[in-house]
Amino acid sequence: METQNDSPIISDLELLELLQAAKHKEPLAMLKLIEIYNEDIVRISQYIKMPKEDAISAIIVEFLDLLQATEVPAGLCDQEDSL
């Protein structure tokens, strides 16, 4: 039996749409992405030699900076699932 809640599962298309929205600095998209990756962020923060809250904040800031710097290929968010 599982003791932890699983991360929310979203489709590839929804993830691309969130990435595109976050690239355009939409706050709700950024919050949703942080929520999706929260468990990973908390787990990784344990390996950083600083207070946990500071490590989590640093990871989130770097994550948001990476989202702004990374291009989402044009047209991918406009495609429908072909299956």
PDB file of N, CA, C and O in Angstrom:
ATOM      1  N   MET A   1       0.843  -1.173   0.000  1.00  0.00           N
ATOM      2  CA  MET A   1       0.000   0.000   0.000  1.00  0.00           C
ATOM      3  C   MET A   1       0.894   1.244   0.000  1.00  0.00           C
ATOM      4  O   MET A   1       1.913   1.279   0.676  1.00  0.00           O
ATOM      5  N   GLU A   2       0.497   2.241  -0.751  1.00  0.00           N
ATOM      6  CA  GLU A   2       1.300   3.447  -0.840  1.00  0.00           C
ATOM      7  C   GLU A   2       1.139   4.305   0.401  1.00  0.00           C
ATOM      8  O   GLU A   2       0.058   4.433   0.944  1.00  0.00           O
ATOM      9  N   THR A   3       2.257   4.874   0.841  1.00  0.00           N
ATOM     10  CA  THR A   3       2.209   5.735   2.021  1.00  0.00           C
ATOM     11  C   THR A   3       2.256   7.208   1.655  1.00  0.00           C
ATOM     12  O   THR A   3       1.976   8.050   2.480  1.00  0.00           O
ATOM     13  N   GLN A   4       2.638   7.515   0.400  1.00  0.00           N
ATOM     14  CA  GLN A   4       2.732   8.896  -0.033  1.00  0.00           C
ATOM     15  C   GLN A   4       1.743   9.138  -1.159  1.00  0.00           C
ATOM     16  O   GLN A   4       1.392   8.231  -1.901  1.00  0.00           O
ATOM     17  N   ASN A   5       1.310  10.384  -1.290  1.00  0.00           N
ATOM     18  CA  ASN A   5       0.475  10.752  -2.420  1.00  0.00           C
ATOM     19  C   ASN A   5       1.356  10.875  -3.652  1.00  0.00           C
ATOM     20  O   ASN A   5       2.462  11.370  -3.588  1.00  0.00           O
ATOM     21  N   ASP A   6       0.849  10.412  -4.787  1.00  0.00           N
ATOM     22  CA  ASP A   6       1.583  10.552  -6.033  1.00  0.00           C
ATOM     23  C   ASP A   6       1.462  11.974  -6.540  1.00  0.00           C
ATOM     24  O   ASP A   6       0.516  12.685  -6.240  1.00  0.00           O
ATOM     25  N   SER A   7       2.448  12.378  -7.326  1.00  0.00           N
ATOM     26  CA  SER A   7       2.375  13.678  -7.983  1.00  0.00           C
ATOM     27  C   SER A   7       1.210  13.641  -8.965  1.00  0.00           C
ATOM     28  O   SER A   7       0.875  12.592  -9.499  1.00  0.00           O
ATOM     29  N   PRO A   8       0.610  14.790  -9.208  1.00  0.00           N
ATOM     30  CA  PRO A   8      -0.477  14.805 -10.175  1.00  0.00           C
ATOM     31  C   PRO A   8       0.022  14.372 -11.547  1.00  0.00           C
ATOM     32  O   PRO A   8       1.131  14.716 -11.948  1.00  0.00           O
ATOM     33  N   ILE A   9      -0.785  13.619 -12.251  1.00  0.00           N
ATOM     34  CA  ILE A   9      -0.415  13.150 -13.581  1.00  0.00           C
ATOM     35  C   ILE A   9      -1.136  14.017 -14.598  1.00  0.00           C
ATOM     36  O   ILE A   9      -2.341  14.200 -14.534  1.00  0.00           O
ATOM     37  N   ILE A  10      -0.357  14.561 -15.533  1.00  0.00           N
ATOM     38  CA  ILE A  10      -0.953  15.377 -16.583  1.00  0.00           C
ATOM     39  C   ILE A  10      -0.436  14.892 -17.929  1.00  0.00           C
ATOM     40  O   ILE A  10       0.613  14.235 -18.008  1.00  0.00           O
ATOM     41  N   SER A  11      -1.157  15.206 -18.976  1.00  0.00           N
ATOM     42  CA  SER A  11      -0.752  14.780 -20.312  1.00  0.00           C
ATOM     43  C   SER A  11       0.424  15.632 -20.792  1.00  0.00           C
ATOM     44  O   SER A  11       0.693  16.718 -20.268  1.00  0.00           O
ATOM     45  N   ASP A  12       1.102  15.125 -21.815  1.00  0.00           N
ATOM     46  CA  ASP A  12       2.212  15.872 -22.407  1.00  0.00           C
ATOM     47  C   ASP A  12       1.724  17.205 -22.961  1.00  0.00           C
ATOM     48  O   ASP A  12       2.395  18.224 -22.820  1.00  0.00           O
ATOM     49  N   LEU A  13       0.558  17.189 -23.581  1.00  0.00           N
ATOM     50  CA  LEU A  13       0.004  18.409 -24.161  1.00  0.00           C
ATOM     51  C   LEU A  13      -0.276  19.447 -23.074  1.00  0.00           C
ATOM     52  O   LEU A  13       0.050  20.623 -23.238  1.00  0.00           O
ATOM     53  N   GLU A  14      -0.859  18.998 -21.947  1.00  0.00           N
ATOM     54  CA  GLU A  14      -1.135  19.927 -20.851  1.00  0.00           C
ATOM     55  C   GLU A  14       0.165  20.493 -20.279  1.00  0.00           C
ATOM     56  O   GLU A  14       0.242  21.686 -19.966  1.00  0.00           O
ATOM     57  N   LEU A  15       1.190  19.650 -20.170  1.00  0.00           N
ATOM     58  CA  LEU A  15       2.485  20.124 -19.678  1.00  0.00           C
ATOM     59  C   LEU A  15       3.072  21.174 -20.616  1.00  0.00           C
ATOM     60  O   LEU A  15       3.551  22.219 -20.170  1.00  0.00           O
ATOM     61  N   LEU A  16       3.008  20.924 -21.910  1.00  0.00           N
ATOM     62  CA  LEU A  16       3.510  21.901 -22.875  1.00  0.00           C
ATOM     63  C   LEU A  16       2.736  23.210 -22.796  1.00  0.00           C
ATOM     64  O   LEU A  16       3.318  24.295 -22.894  1.00  0.00           O
ATOM     65  N   GLU A  17       1.429  23.124 -22.609  1.00  0.00           N
ATOM     66  CA  GLU A  17       0.617  24.333 -22.478  1.00  0.00           C
ATOM     67  C   GLU A  17       0.996  25.111 -21.225  1.00  0.00           C
ATOM     68  O   GLU A  17       1.080  26.344 -21.245  1.00  0.00           O
ATOM     69  N   LEU A  18       1.241  24.393 -20.119  1.00  0.00           N
ATOM     70  CA  LEU A  18       1.675  25.055 -18.890  1.00  0.00           C
ATOM     71  C   LEU A  18       3.037  25.711 -19.069  1.00  0.00           C
ATOM     72  O   LEU A  18       3.262  26.828 -18.600  1.00  0.00           O
ATOM     73  N   LEU A  19       3.940  25.021 -19.747  1.00  0.00           N
ATOM     74  CA  LEU A  19       5.267  25.581 -19.992  1.00  0.00           C
ATOM     75  C   LEU A  19       5.172  26.844 -20.843  1.00  0.00           C
ATOM     76  O   LEU A  19       5.845  27.839 -20.560  1.00  0.00           O
ATOM     77  N   GLN A  20       4.330  26.794 -21.863  1.00  0.00           N
ATOM     78  CA  GLN A  20       4.161  27.960 -22.725  1.00  0.00           C
ATOM     79  C   GLN A  20       3.560  29.128 -21.938  1.00  0.00           C
ATOM     80  O   GLN A  20       3.995  30.276 -22.067  1.00  0.00           O
ATOM     81  N   ALA A  21       2.560  28.834 -21.109  1.00  0.00           N
ATOM     82  CA  ALA A  21       1.930  29.886 -20.298  1.00  0.00           C
ATOM     83  C   ALA A  21       2.928  30.460 -19.290  1.00  0.00           C
ATOM     84  O   ALA A  21       2.982  31.674 -19.074  1.00  0.00           O
ATOM     85  N   ALA A  22       3.729  29.601 -18.672  1.00  0.00           N
ATOM     86  CA  ALA A  22       4.736  30.067 -17.716  1.00  0.00           C
ATOM     87  C   ALA A  22       5.782  30.921 -18.423  1.00  0.00           C
ATOM     88  O   ALA A  22       6.279  31.897 -17.859  1.00  0.00           O
ATOM     89  N   LYS A  23       6.095  30.566 -19.657  1.00  0.00           N
ATOM     90  CA  LYS A  23       7.040  31.356 -20.453  1.00  0.00           C
ATOM     91  C   LYS A  23       6.507  32.772 -20.661  1.00  0.00           C
ATOM     92  O   LYS A  23       7.271  33.722 -20.717  1.00  0.00           O
ATOM     93  N   HIS A  24       5.175  32.906 -20.719  1.00  0.00           N
ATOM     94  CA  HIS A  24       4.539  34.212 -20.857  1.00  0.00           C
ATOM     95  C   HIS A  24       4.200  34.818 -19.495  1.00  0.00           C
ATOM     96  O   HIS A  24       3.368  35.719 -19.396  1.00  0.00           O
ATOM     97  N   LYS A  25       4.820  34.283 -18.454  1.00  0.00           N
ATOM     98  CA  LYS A  25       4.725  34.809 -17.084  1.00  0.00           C
ATOM     99  C   LYS A  25       3.308  34.795 -16.517  1.00  0.00           C
ATOM    100  O   LYS A  25       2.924  35.696 -15.769  1.00  0.00           O
ATOM    101  N   GLU A  26       2.549  33.747 -16.828  1.00  0.00           N
ATOM    102  CA  GLU A  26       1.226  33.594 -16.246  1.00  0.00           C
ATOM    103  C   GLU A  26       1.376  32.937 -14.864  1.00  0.00           C
ATOM    104  O   GLU A  26       1.835  31.799 -14.757  1.00  0.00           O
ATOM    105  N   PRO A  27       1.000  33.641 -13.800  1.00  0.00           N
ATOM    106  CA  PRO A  27       1.232  33.152 -12.436  1.00  0.00           C
ATOM    107  C   PRO A  27       0.588  31.802 -12.135  1.00  0.00           C
ATOM    108  O   PRO A  27       1.195  30.965 -11.465  1.00  0.00           O
ATOM    109  N   LEU A  28      -0.619  31.562 -12.617  1.00  0.00           N
ATOM    110  CA  LEU A  28      -1.284  30.286 -12.318  1.00  0.00           C
ATOM    111  C   LEU A  28      -0.545  29.111 -12.945  1.00  0.00           C
ATOM    112  O   LEU A  28      -0.459  28.032 -12.336  1.00  0.00           O
ATOM    113  N   ALA A  29      -0.006  29.309 -14.141  1.00  0.00           N
ATOM    114  CA  ALA A  29       0.763  28.247 -14.786  1.00  0.00           C
ATOM    115  C   ALA A  29       2.045  27.959 -14.006  1.00  0.00           C
ATOM    116  O   ALA A  29       2.416  26.800 -13.815  1.00  0.00           O
ATOM    117  N   MET A  30       2.704  29.021 -13.550  1.00  0.00           N
ATOM    118  CA  MET A  30       3.922  28.834 -12.753  1.00  0.00           C
ATOM    119  C   MET A  30       3.621  28.085 -11.465  1.00  0.00           C
ATOM    120  O   MET A  30       4.355  27.164 -11.080  1.00  0.00           O
ATOM    121  N   LEU A  31       2.538  28.465 -10.797  1.00  0.00           N
ATOM    122  CA  LEU A  31       2.158  27.779  -9.554  1.00  0.00           C
ATOM    123  C   LEU A  31       1.829  26.318  -9.801  1.00  0.00           C
ATOM    124  O   LEU A  31       2.189  25.440  -9.011  1.00  0.00           O
ATOM    125  N   LYS A  32       1.135  26.026 -10.894  1.00  0.00           N
ATOM    126  CA  LYS A  32       0.779  24.646 -11.220  1.00  0.00           C
ATOM    127  C   LYS A  32       2.033  23.816 -11.479  1.00  0.00           C
ATOM    128  O   LYS A  32       2.141  22.679 -11.009  1.00  0.00           O
ATOM    129  N   LEU A  33       3.004  24.384 -12.192  1.00  0.00           N
ATOM    130  CA  LEU A  33       4.252  23.660 -12.447  1.00  0.00           C
ATOM    131  C   LEU A  33       5.020  23.408 -11.150  1.00  0.00           C
ATOM    132  O   LEU A  33       5.573  22.319 -10.946  1.00  0.00           O
ATOM    133  N   ILE A  34       5.051  24.401 -10.283  1.00  0.00           N
ATOM    134  CA  ILE A  34       5.717  24.213  -8.987  1.00  0.00           C
ATOM    135  C   ILE A  34       5.002  23.126  -8.194  1.00  0.00           C
ATOM    136  O   ILE A  34       5.645  22.284  -7.556  1.00  0.00           O
ATOM    137  N   GLU A  35       3.679  23.117  -8.242  1.00  0.00           N
ATOM    138  CA  GLU A  35       2.902  22.090  -7.543  1.00  0.00           C
ATOM    139  C   GLU A  35       3.211  20.697  -8.099  1.00  0.00           C
ATOM    140  O   GLU A  35       3.384  19.738  -7.343  1.00  0.00           O
ATOM    141  N   ILE A  36       3.312  20.598  -9.408  1.00  0.00           N
ATOM    142  CA  ILE A  36       3.600  19.306 -10.047  1.00  0.00           C
ATOM    143  C   ILE A  36       4.958  18.775  -9.604  1.00  0.00           C
ATOM    144  O   ILE A  36       5.118  17.584  -9.333  1.00  0.00           O
ATOM    145  N   TYR A  37       5.945  19.656  -9.521  1.00  0.00           N
ATOM    146  CA  TYR A  37       7.311  19.236  -9.188  1.00  0.00           C
ATOM    147  C   TYR A  37       7.666  19.420  -7.719  1.00  0.00           C
ATOM    148  O   TYR A  37       8.827  19.226  -7.338  1.00  0.00           O
ATOM    149  N   ASN A  38       6.706  19.737  -6.881  1.00  0.00           N
ATOM    150  CA  ASN A  38       6.979  20.037  -5.472  1.00  0.00           C
ATOM    151  C   ASN A  38       7.678  18.885  -4.736  1.00  0.00           C
ATOM    152  O   ASN A  38       8.639  19.116  -4.008  1.00  0.00           O
ATOM    153  N   GLU A  39       7.199  17.670  -4.917  1.00  0.00           N
ATOM    154  CA  GLU A  39       7.823  16.534  -4.217  1.00  0.00           C
ATOM    155  C   GLU A  39       9.284  16.385  -4.610  1.00  0.00           C
ATOM    156  O   GLU A  39      10.143  16.131  -3.757  1.00  0.00           O
ATOM    157  N   ASP A  40       9.577  16.547  -5.886  1.00  0.00           N
ATOM    158  CA  ASP A  40      10.968  16.451  -6.349  1.00  0.00           C
ATOM    159  C   ASP A  40      11.815  17.587  -5.781  1.00  0.00           C
ATOM    160  O   ASP A  40      12.958  17.373  -5.392  1.00  0.00           O
ATOM    161  N   ILE A  41      11.238  18.780  -5.743  1.00  0.00           N
ATOM    162  CA  ILE A  41      11.957  19.940  -5.205  1.00  0.00           C
ATOM    163  C   ILE A  41      12.309  19.707  -3.735  1.00  0.00           C
ATOM    164  O   ILE A  41      13.445  19.935  -3.317  1.00  0.00           O
ATOM    165  N   VAL A  42      11.352  19.240  -2.965  1.00  0.00           N
ATOM    166  CA  VAL A  42      11.589  18.982  -1.533  1.00  0.00           C
ATOM    167  C   VAL A  42      12.631  17.884  -1.352  1.00  0.00           C
ATOM    168  O   VAL A  42      13.537  18.002  -0.522  1.00  0.00           O
ATOM    169  N   ARG A  43      12.542  16.820  -2.154  1.00  0.00           N
ATOM    170  CA  ARG A  43      13.490  15.714  -2.043  1.00  0.00           C
ATOM    171  C   ARG A  43      14.906  16.183  -2.376  1.00  0.00           C
ATOM    172  O   ARG A  43      15.862  15.892  -1.657  1.00  0.00           O
ATOM    173  N   ILE A  44      15.053  16.946  -3.446  1.00  0.00           N
ATOM    174  CA  ILE A  44      16.374  17.423  -3.862  1.00  0.00           C
ATOM    175  C   ILE A  44      16.940  18.423  -2.862  1.00  0.00           C
ATOM    176  O   ILE A  44      18.149  18.473  -2.633  1.00  0.00           O
ATOM    177  N   SER A  45      16.069  19.202  -2.219  1.00  0.00           N
ATOM    178  CA  SER A  45      16.535  20.213  -1.261  1.00  0.00           C
ATOM    179  C   SER A  45      17.280  19.598  -0.083  1.00  0.00           C
ATOM    180  O   SER A  45      18.084  20.270   0.559  1.00  0.00           O
ATOM    181  N   GLN A  46      17.037  18.331   0.196  1.00  0.00           N
ATOM    182  CA  GLN A  46      17.702  17.658   1.306  1.00  0.00           C
ATOM    183  C   GLN A  46      19.204  17.521   1.082  1.00  0.00           C
ATOM    184  O   GLN A  46      19.959  17.353   2.028  1.00  0.00           O
ATOM    185  N   TYR A  47      19.644  17.602  -0.176  1.00  0.00           N
ATOM    186  CA  TYR A  47      21.054  17.395  -0.500  1.00  0.00           C
ATOM    187  C   TYR A  47      21.827  18.704  -0.632  1.00  0.00           C
ATOM    188  O   TYR A  47      23.016  18.687  -0.955  1.00  0.00           O
ATOM    189  N   ILE A  48      21.158  19.822  -0.396  1.00  0.00           N
ATOM    190  CA  ILE A  48      21.812  21.123  -0.484  1.00  0.00           C
ATOM    191  C   ILE A  48      22.179  21.575   0.926  1.00  0.00           C
ATOM    192  O   ILE A  48      21.342  21.537   1.829  1.00  0.00           O
ATOM    193  N   LYS A  49      23.405  21.979   1.097  1.00  0.00           N
ATOM    194  CA  LYS A  49      23.916  22.347   2.415  1.00  0.00           C
ATOM    195  C   LYS A  49      23.502  23.764   2.798  1.00  0.00           C
ATOM    196  O   LYS A  49      24.315  24.684   2.822  1.00  0.00           O
ATOM    197  N   MET A  50      22.220  23.929   3.076  1.00  0.00           N
ATOM    198  CA  MET A  50      21.667  25.184   3.582  1.00  0.00           C
ATOM    199  C   MET A  50      20.337  24.841   4.229  1.00  0.00           C
ATOM    200  O   MET A  50      19.849  23.724   4.070  1.00  0.00           O
ATOM    201  N   PRO A  51      19.749  25.765   4.974  1.00  0.00           N
ATOM    202  CA  PRO A  51      18.450  25.479   5.575  1.00  0.00           C
ATOM    203  C   PRO A  51      17.440  25.045   4.503  1.00  0.00           C
ATOM    204  O   PRO A  51      17.463  25.545   3.372  1.00  0.00           O
ATOM    205  N   LYS A  52      16.594  24.096   4.874  1.00  0.00           N
ATOM    206  CA  LYS A  52      15.672  23.481   3.924  1.00  0.00           C
ATOM    207  C   LYS A  52      14.819  24.517   3.190  1.00  0.00           C
ATOM    208  O   LYS A  52      14.653  24.431   1.966  1.00  0.00           O
ATOM    209  N   GLU A  53      14.277  25.488   3.908  1.00  0.00           N
ATOM    210  CA  GLU A  53      13.416  26.493   3.282  1.00  0.00           C
ATOM    211  C   GLU A  53      14.193  27.314   2.256  1.00  0.00           C
ATOM    212  O   GLU A  53      13.681  27.645   1.187  1.00  0.00           O
ATOM    213  N   ASP A  54      15.445  27.645   2.582  1.00  0.00           N
ATOM    214  CA  ASP A  54      16.287  28.400   1.655  1.00  0.00           C
ATOM    215  C   ASP A  54      16.612  27.567   0.416  1.00  0.00           C
ATOM    216  O   ASP A  54      16.622  28.084  -0.708  1.00  0.00           O
ATOM    217  N   ALA A  55      16.882  26.287   0.627  1.00  0.00           N
ATOM    218  CA  ALA A  55      17.190  25.400  -0.501  1.00  0.00           C
ATOM    219  C   ALA A  55      15.974  25.270  -1.421  1.00  0.00           C
ATOM    220  O   ALA A  55      16.117  25.344  -2.647  1.00  0.00           O
ATOM    221  N   ILE A  56      14.792  25.106  -0.848  1.00  0.00           N
ATOM    222  CA  ILE A  56      13.569  25.001  -1.650  1.00  0.00           C
ATOM    223  C   ILE A  56      13.347  26.288  -2.438  1.00  0.00           C
ATOM    224  O   ILE A  56      13.045  26.256  -3.639  1.00  0.00           O
ATOM    225  N   SER A  57      13.520  27.422  -1.777  1.00  0.00           N
ATOM    226  CA  SER A  57      13.352  28.710  -2.459  1.00  0.00           C
ATOM    227  C   SER A  57      14.349  28.859  -3.603  1.00  0.00           C
ATOM    228  O   SER A  57      13.991  29.331  -4.693  1.00  0.00           O
ATOM    229  N   ALA A  58      15.588  28.471  -3.370  1.00  0.00           N
ATOM    230  CA  ALA A  58      16.620  28.584  -4.402  1.00  0.00           C
ATOM    231  C   ALA A  58      16.287  27.695  -5.602  1.00  0.00           C
ATOM    232  O   ALA A  58      16.449  28.116  -6.762  1.00  0.00           O
ATOM    233  N   ILE A  59      15.818  26.487  -5.346  1.00  0.00           N
ATOM    234  CA  ILE A  59      15.456  25.575  -6.435  1.00  0.00           C
ATOM    235  C   ILE A  59      14.297  26.152  -7.239  1.00  0.00           C
ATOM    236  O   ILE A  59      14.314  26.135  -8.475  1.00  0.00           O
ATOM    237  N   ILE A  60      13.298  26.679  -6.561  1.00  0.00           N
ATOM    238  CA  ILE A  60      12.137  27.242  -7.258  1.00  0.00           C
ATOM    239  C   ILE A  60      12.538  28.448  -8.104  1.00  0.00           C
ATOM    240  O   ILE A  60      12.116  28.576  -9.257  1.00  0.00           O
ATOM    241  N   VAL A  61      13.386  29.317  -7.566  1.00  0.00           N
ATOM    242  CA  VAL A  61      13.843  30.485  -8.325  1.00  0.00           C
ATOM    243  C   VAL A  61      14.600  30.037  -9.576  1.00  0.00           C
ATOM    244  O   VAL A  61      14.375  30.550 -10.681  1.00  0.00           O
ATOM    245  N   GLU A  62      15.501  29.074  -9.428  1.00  0.00           N
ATOM    246  CA  GLU A  62      16.255  28.573 -10.573  1.00  0.00           C
ATOM    247  C   GLU A  62      15.329  27.897 -11.590  1.00  0.00           C
ATOM    248  O   GLU A  62      15.505  28.046 -12.799  1.00  0.00           O
ATOM    249  N   PHE A  63      14.321  27.173 -11.099  1.00  0.00           N
ATOM    250  CA  PHE A  63      13.347  26.513 -11.972  1.00  0.00           C
ATOM    251  C   PHE A  63      12.589  27.551 -12.796  1.00  0.00           C
ATOM    252  O   PHE A  63      12.442  27.418 -14.017  1.00  0.00           O
ATOM    253  N   LEU A  64      12.119  28.617 -12.147  1.00  0.00           N
ATOM    254  CA  LEU A  64      11.390  29.665 -12.851  1.00  0.00           C
ATOM    255  C   LEU A  64      12.300  30.401 -13.839  1.00  0.00           C
ATOM    256  O   LEU A  64      11.860  30.741 -14.947  1.00  0.00           O
ATOM    257  N   ASP A  65      13.550  30.625 -13.461  1.00  0.00           N
ATOM    258  CA  ASP A  65      14.506  31.239 -14.385  1.00  0.00           C
ATOM    259  C   ASP A  65      14.728  30.349 -15.605  1.00  0.00           C
ATOM    260  O   ASP A  65      14.796  30.834 -16.739  1.00  0.00           O
ATOM    261  N   LEU A  66      14.831  29.049 -15.372  1.00  0.00           N
ATOM    262  CA  LEU A  66      15.012  28.102 -16.468  1.00  0.00           C
ATOM    263  C   LEU A  66      13.803  28.118 -17.397  1.00  0.00           C
ATOM    264  O   LEU A  66      13.949  28.077 -18.622  1.00  0.00           O
ATOM    265  N   LEU A  67      12.607  28.187 -16.838  1.00  0.00           N
ATOM    266  CA  LEU A  67      11.399  28.252 -17.663  1.00  0.00           C
ATOM    267  C   LEU A  67      11.417  29.473 -18.564  1.00  0.00           C
ATOM    268  O   LEU A  67      11.023  29.404 -19.734  1.00  0.00           O
ATOM    269  N   GLN A  68      11.883  30.598 -18.034  1.00  0.00           N
ATOM    270  CA  GLN A  68      11.924  31.831 -18.824  1.00  0.00           C
ATOM    271  C   GLN A  68      12.995  31.760 -19.914  1.00  0.00           C
ATOM    272  O   GLN A  68      12.821  32.336 -20.983  1.00  0.00           O
ATOM    273  N   ALA A  69      14.073  31.044 -19.662  1.00  0.00           N
ATOM    274  CA  ALA A  69      15.193  30.992 -20.599  1.00  0.00           C
ATOM    275  C   ALA A  69      15.017  29.925 -21.675  1.00  0.00           C
ATOM    276  O   ALA A  69      15.659  29.981 -22.711  1.00  0.00           O
ATOM    277  N   THR A  70      14.146  28.950 -21.443  1.00  0.00           N
ATOM    278  CA  THR A  70      13.992  27.818 -22.348  1.00  0.00           C
ATOM    279  C   THR A  70      12.870  28.078 -23.340  1.00  0.00           C
ATOM    280  O   THR A  70      11.800  28.532 -22.970  1.00  0.00           O
ATOM    281  N   GLU A  71      13.127  27.759 -24.595  1.00  0.00           N
ATOM    282  CA  GLU A  71      12.116  27.913 -25.636  1.00  0.00           C
ATOM    283  C   GLU A  71      11.232  26.672 -25.678  1.00  0.00           C
ATOM    284  O   GLU A  71      11.717  25.558 -25.635  1.00  0.00           O
ATOM    285  N   VAL A  72       9.931  26.888 -25.764  1.00  0.00           N
ATOM    286  CA  VAL A  72       9.000  25.800 -26.036  1.00  0.00           C
ATOM    287  C   VAL A  72       8.800  25.809 -27.539  1.00  0.00           C
ATOM    288  O   VAL A  72       8.416  26.839 -28.102  1.00  0.00           O
ATOM    289  N   PRO A  73       9.091  24.692 -28.222  1.00  0.00           N
ATOM    290  CA  PRO A  73       8.997  24.691 -29.680  1.00  0.00           C
ATOM    291  C   PRO A  73       7.632  25.158 -30.161  1.00  0.00           C
ATOM    292  O   PRO A  73       6.602  24.720 -29.660  1.00  0.00           O
ATOM    293  N   ALA A  74       7.641  26.070 -31.111  1.00  0.00           N
ATOM    294  CA  ALA A  74       6.396  26.635 -31.644  1.00  0.00           C
ATOM    295  C   ALA A  74       5.573  25.536 -32.294  1.00  0.00           C
ATOM    296  O   ALA A  74       6.100  24.651 -32.958  1.00  0.00           O
ATOM    297  N   GLY A  75       4.287  25.604 -32.103  1.00  0.00           N
ATOM    298  CA  GLY A  75       3.377  24.662 -32.740  1.00  0.00           C
ATOM    299  C   GLY A  75       3.079  23.418 -31.929  1.00  0.00           C
ATOM    300  O   GLY A  75       2.087  22.756 -32.170  1.00  0.00           O
ATOM    301  N   LEU A  76       3.940  23.072 -30.973  1.00  0.00           N
ATOM    302  CA  LEU A  76       3.687  21.868 -30.201  1.00  0.00           C
ATOM    303  C   LEU A  76       2.433  21.975 -29.350  1.00  0.00           C
ATOM    304  O   LEU A  76       1.706  21.016 -29.190  1.00  0.00           O
ATOM    305  N   CYS A  77       2.178  23.145 -28.805  1.00  0.00           N
ATOM    306  CA  CYS A  77       1.008  23.320 -27.953  1.00  0.00           C
ATOM    307  C   CYS A  77      -0.280  23.384 -28.769  1.00  0.00           C
ATOM    308  O   CYS A  77      -1.354  23.220 -28.224  1.00  0.00           O
ATOM    309  N   ASP A  78      -0.165  23.604 -30.067  1.00  0.00           N
ATOM    310  CA  ASP A  78      -1.348  23.714 -30.907  1.00  0.00           C
ATOM    311  C   ASP A  78      -1.807  22.366 -31.446  1.00  0.00           C
ATOM    312  O   ASP A  78      -2.893  22.261 -31.998  1.00  0.00           O
ATOM    313  N   GLN A  79      -0.970  21.329 -31.306  1.00  0.00           N
ATOM    314  CA  GLN A  79      -1.311  20.024 -31.844  1.00  0.00           C
ATOM    315  C   GLN A  79      -2.347  19.336 -30.979  1.00  0.00           C
ATOM    316  O   GLN A  79      -2.337  19.438 -29.767  1.00  0.00           O
ATOM    317  N   GLU A  80      -3.220  18.614 -31.612  1.00  0.00           N
ATOM    318  CA  GLU A  80      -4.179  17.764 -30.914  1.00  0.00           C
ATOM    319  C   GLU A  80      -3.569  16.382 -30.751  1.00  0.00           C
ATOM    320  O   GLU A  80      -2.729  15.970 -31.549  1.00  0.00           O
ATOM    321  N   ASP A  81      -3.991  15.649 -29.734  1.00  0.00           N
ATOM    322  CA  ASP A  81      -3.533  14.266 -29.591  1.00  0.00           C
ATOM    323  C   ASP A  81      -4.004  13.485 -30.804  1.00  0.00           C
ATOM    324  O   ASP A  81      -5.180  13.507 -31.147  1.00  0.00           O
ATOM    325  N   SER A  82      -3.090  12.822 -31.475  1.00  0.00           N
ATOM    326  CA  SER A  82      -3.429  12.115 -32.710  1.00  0.00           C
ATOM    327  C   SER A  82      -3.930  10.697 -32.466  1.00  0.00           C
ATOM    328  O   SER A  82      -4.234   9.990 -33.392  1.00  0.00           O
ATOM    329  N   LEU A  83      -4.007  10.301 -31.224  1.00  0.00           N
ATOM    330  CA  LEU A  83      -4.469   8.939 -30.929  1.00  0.00           C
ATOM    331  C   LEU A  83      -5.945   8.856 -30.774  1.00  0.00           C
ATOM    332  O   LEU A  83      -6.674   9.599 -30.374  1.00  0.00           O
TER     333      LEU A  83
END
